[in-house]
């Protein structure tokens, strides 16, 4: 499964068409685009943190959803507008109040539906802090 | 299943122990507490809205998670600190850029786990805009 | 949301087009069809039971999936062939080795996707033994 | 994360304590146990197949649940009795009426909860036919 957008293509698209992801400051960053997957990071600021020094659940949900959406986009191109229809997230352990990485891997890319697995991790990808699976509805092209 | 906290008990608890839900302004409001369920509302402001005049997915995730958490709290008391372990959300239709209501109904309240269904609606509860089911781990009391 | 098939219409359709649900004997029974929902029952036999006198998880999965599928069918008619794309099930408490009921309620019935909530219960519908939410892909009509 | 049971340990345990998985004949087979994961296969017989030559959804649910359960068992030992509390399954494409493989990988192994990802595939593990994430409640040891 070959991507049709590069890291810079995706950054330019998010800049122009998806500015709301920068509402809390420029916390999201594209890390890489590979065959069938992408990696993004989120550098939490005050509003993403929680008492006790951890990152909030909604912040992890947002990272998983944005990264999974971007993984689909990177493989079908910026034209199509995919919509999240379903997302299941498991919170596995308390993250440190530090940068989060999310690897979003496409499990299925169909004509009408895409299913993407998103694994959120910090130091060690083998010990994820959260794991999500999301379904996107792809409009007729 | 009888609640052990009233609407004002819950408001006071959120005020003192959960101030971060007011980060975006006082958008959350308790509506009612009933046997096994609670209703909360969220009045979206600019940062919850999306181009095209709708409410963002993360806003609905947050409302579902907060309301489900509060439903558990209302029935076990403010002492225990429940943690979200799993949440599945289905986005059913585009919400209007208006107040969202969430009815959080307890499906199971066990010693170690609680499972709560959260239905997000606007004008008509029979036509929800989103539906979630969340699991909370309850620490030993 | 008005159903387009009656209990006997559905029984006749399952008989002719879905005989595999009778593989383990005639355990499924239609109970009622209402606006936006249906109720089915499953009378477990030896192969649905587990040591310790309970009903197996796969039996509950199957009941939830069949009932949710039938709920969609009852509202779009027997023509369309819906396919399960996603199902989340929460097991809430150990069922008795007795008849299970499942109320399948349509949360969304769109052109391409339907989302159905399925609640499995025995004596008391307010204390369900399992709860599922399933998504069905509806082929173009 | 090191396993504490070998393939033959697991086969012996299933034989003695979990005979019901053989109800439909000896369709399940252990393939391998690795650090943090196991692989099992299911060779479908008539009762697992569906008209049109595919494998039934309940068969894939059962394989995912058994494999994920065995992955937990392989790492905590046969003593503890884990119970499935939650399972989300995505059906990705129609399987061939042939042997299914399931790689069950532990995402979290806590004191009270384990979360396992189960990927079901046939010829090509990179193009799975189904994907599940399951949570198990682990009784106090």
Tab-separated table of C-alpha atoms in Angstrom, chain C residues 17-21 23-24 47 49-51 57-59 61-62 65 84-92, chain D residues 17-21 23-24 47 49-51 57-59 61-62 65 84-92:
chain	number	residue	atom	x	y	z
C	17	UNK	CA	-32.390	-17.125	3.485
C	18	UNK	CA	-30.580	-17.614	6.786
C	19	UNK	CA	-30.988	-21.331	7.682
C	20	UNK	CA	-27.528	-21.440	9.278
C	21	UNK	CA	-28.916	-19.791	12.423
C	23	UNK	CA	-27.501	-25.149	12.825
C	24	UNK	CA	-27.634	-25.749	16.563
C	47	UNK	CA	-23.437	-26.540	23.122
C	49	UNK	CA	-23.467	-23.748	27.949
C	50	UNK	CA	-20.185	-23.660	29.847
C	51	UNK	CA	-18.897	-25.519	32.899
C	57	UNK	CA	-19.414	-15.596	25.186
C	58	UNK	CA	-19.662	-16.633	21.515
C	59	UNK	CA	-23.336	-17.478	22.084
C	61	UNK	CA	-21.948	-12.452	20.501
C	62	UNK	CA	-24.041	-14.455	18.035
C	65	UNK	CA	-25.137	-9.873	15.997
C	84	UNK	CA	-21.354	-6.464	10.041
C	85	UNK	CA	-18.290	-4.225	9.907
C	86	UNK	CA	-17.727	-3.594	13.616
C	87	UNK	CA	-19.051	-4.942	16.906
C	88	UNK	CA	-18.127	-3.977	20.467
C	89	UNK	CA	-19.474	-6.203	23.234
C	90	UNK	CA	-19.248	-5.733	27.002
C	91	UNK	CA	-19.861	-8.788	29.177
C	92	UNK	CA	-21.561	-7.436	32.308
D	17	UNK	CA	-9.508	-27.432	31.550
D	18	UNK	CA	-11.091	-26.040	28.393
D	19	UNK	CA	-12.494	-29.084	26.491
D	20	UNK	CA	-15.425	-27.048	25.166
D	21	UNK	CA	-13.178	-25.503	22.509
D	23	UNK	CA	-17.014	-29.125	20.755
D	24	UNK	CA	-16.910	-28.663	16.979
D	47	UNK	CA	-20.460	-25.480	10.818
D	49	UNK	CA	-18.719	-21.881	6.940
D	50	UNK	CA	-21.376	-19.657	5.389
D	51	UNK	CA	-23.200	-19.729	2.056
D	57	UNK	CA	-18.445	-13.902	12.109
D	58	UNK	CA	-19.008	-15.885	15.334
D	59	UNK	CA	-16.179	-18.227	14.282
D	61	UNK	CA	-15.034	-13.810	17.275
D	62	UNK	CA	-14.375	-17.178	18.948
D	65	UNK	CA	-11.330	-14.475	22.068
D	84	UNK	CA	-13.384	-11.423	28.983
D	85	UNK	CA	-14.953	-8.098	29.944
D	86	UNK	CA	-14.878	-6.302	26.611
D	87	UNK	CA	-14.144	-7.164	22.983
D	88	UNK	CA	-14.212	-4.938	19.900
D	89	UNK	CA	-13.928	-6.681	16.545
D	90	UNK	CA	-13.617	-5.160	13.067
D	91	UNK	CA	-14.423	-7.391	10.108
D	92	UNK	CA	-12.055	-6.255	7.354
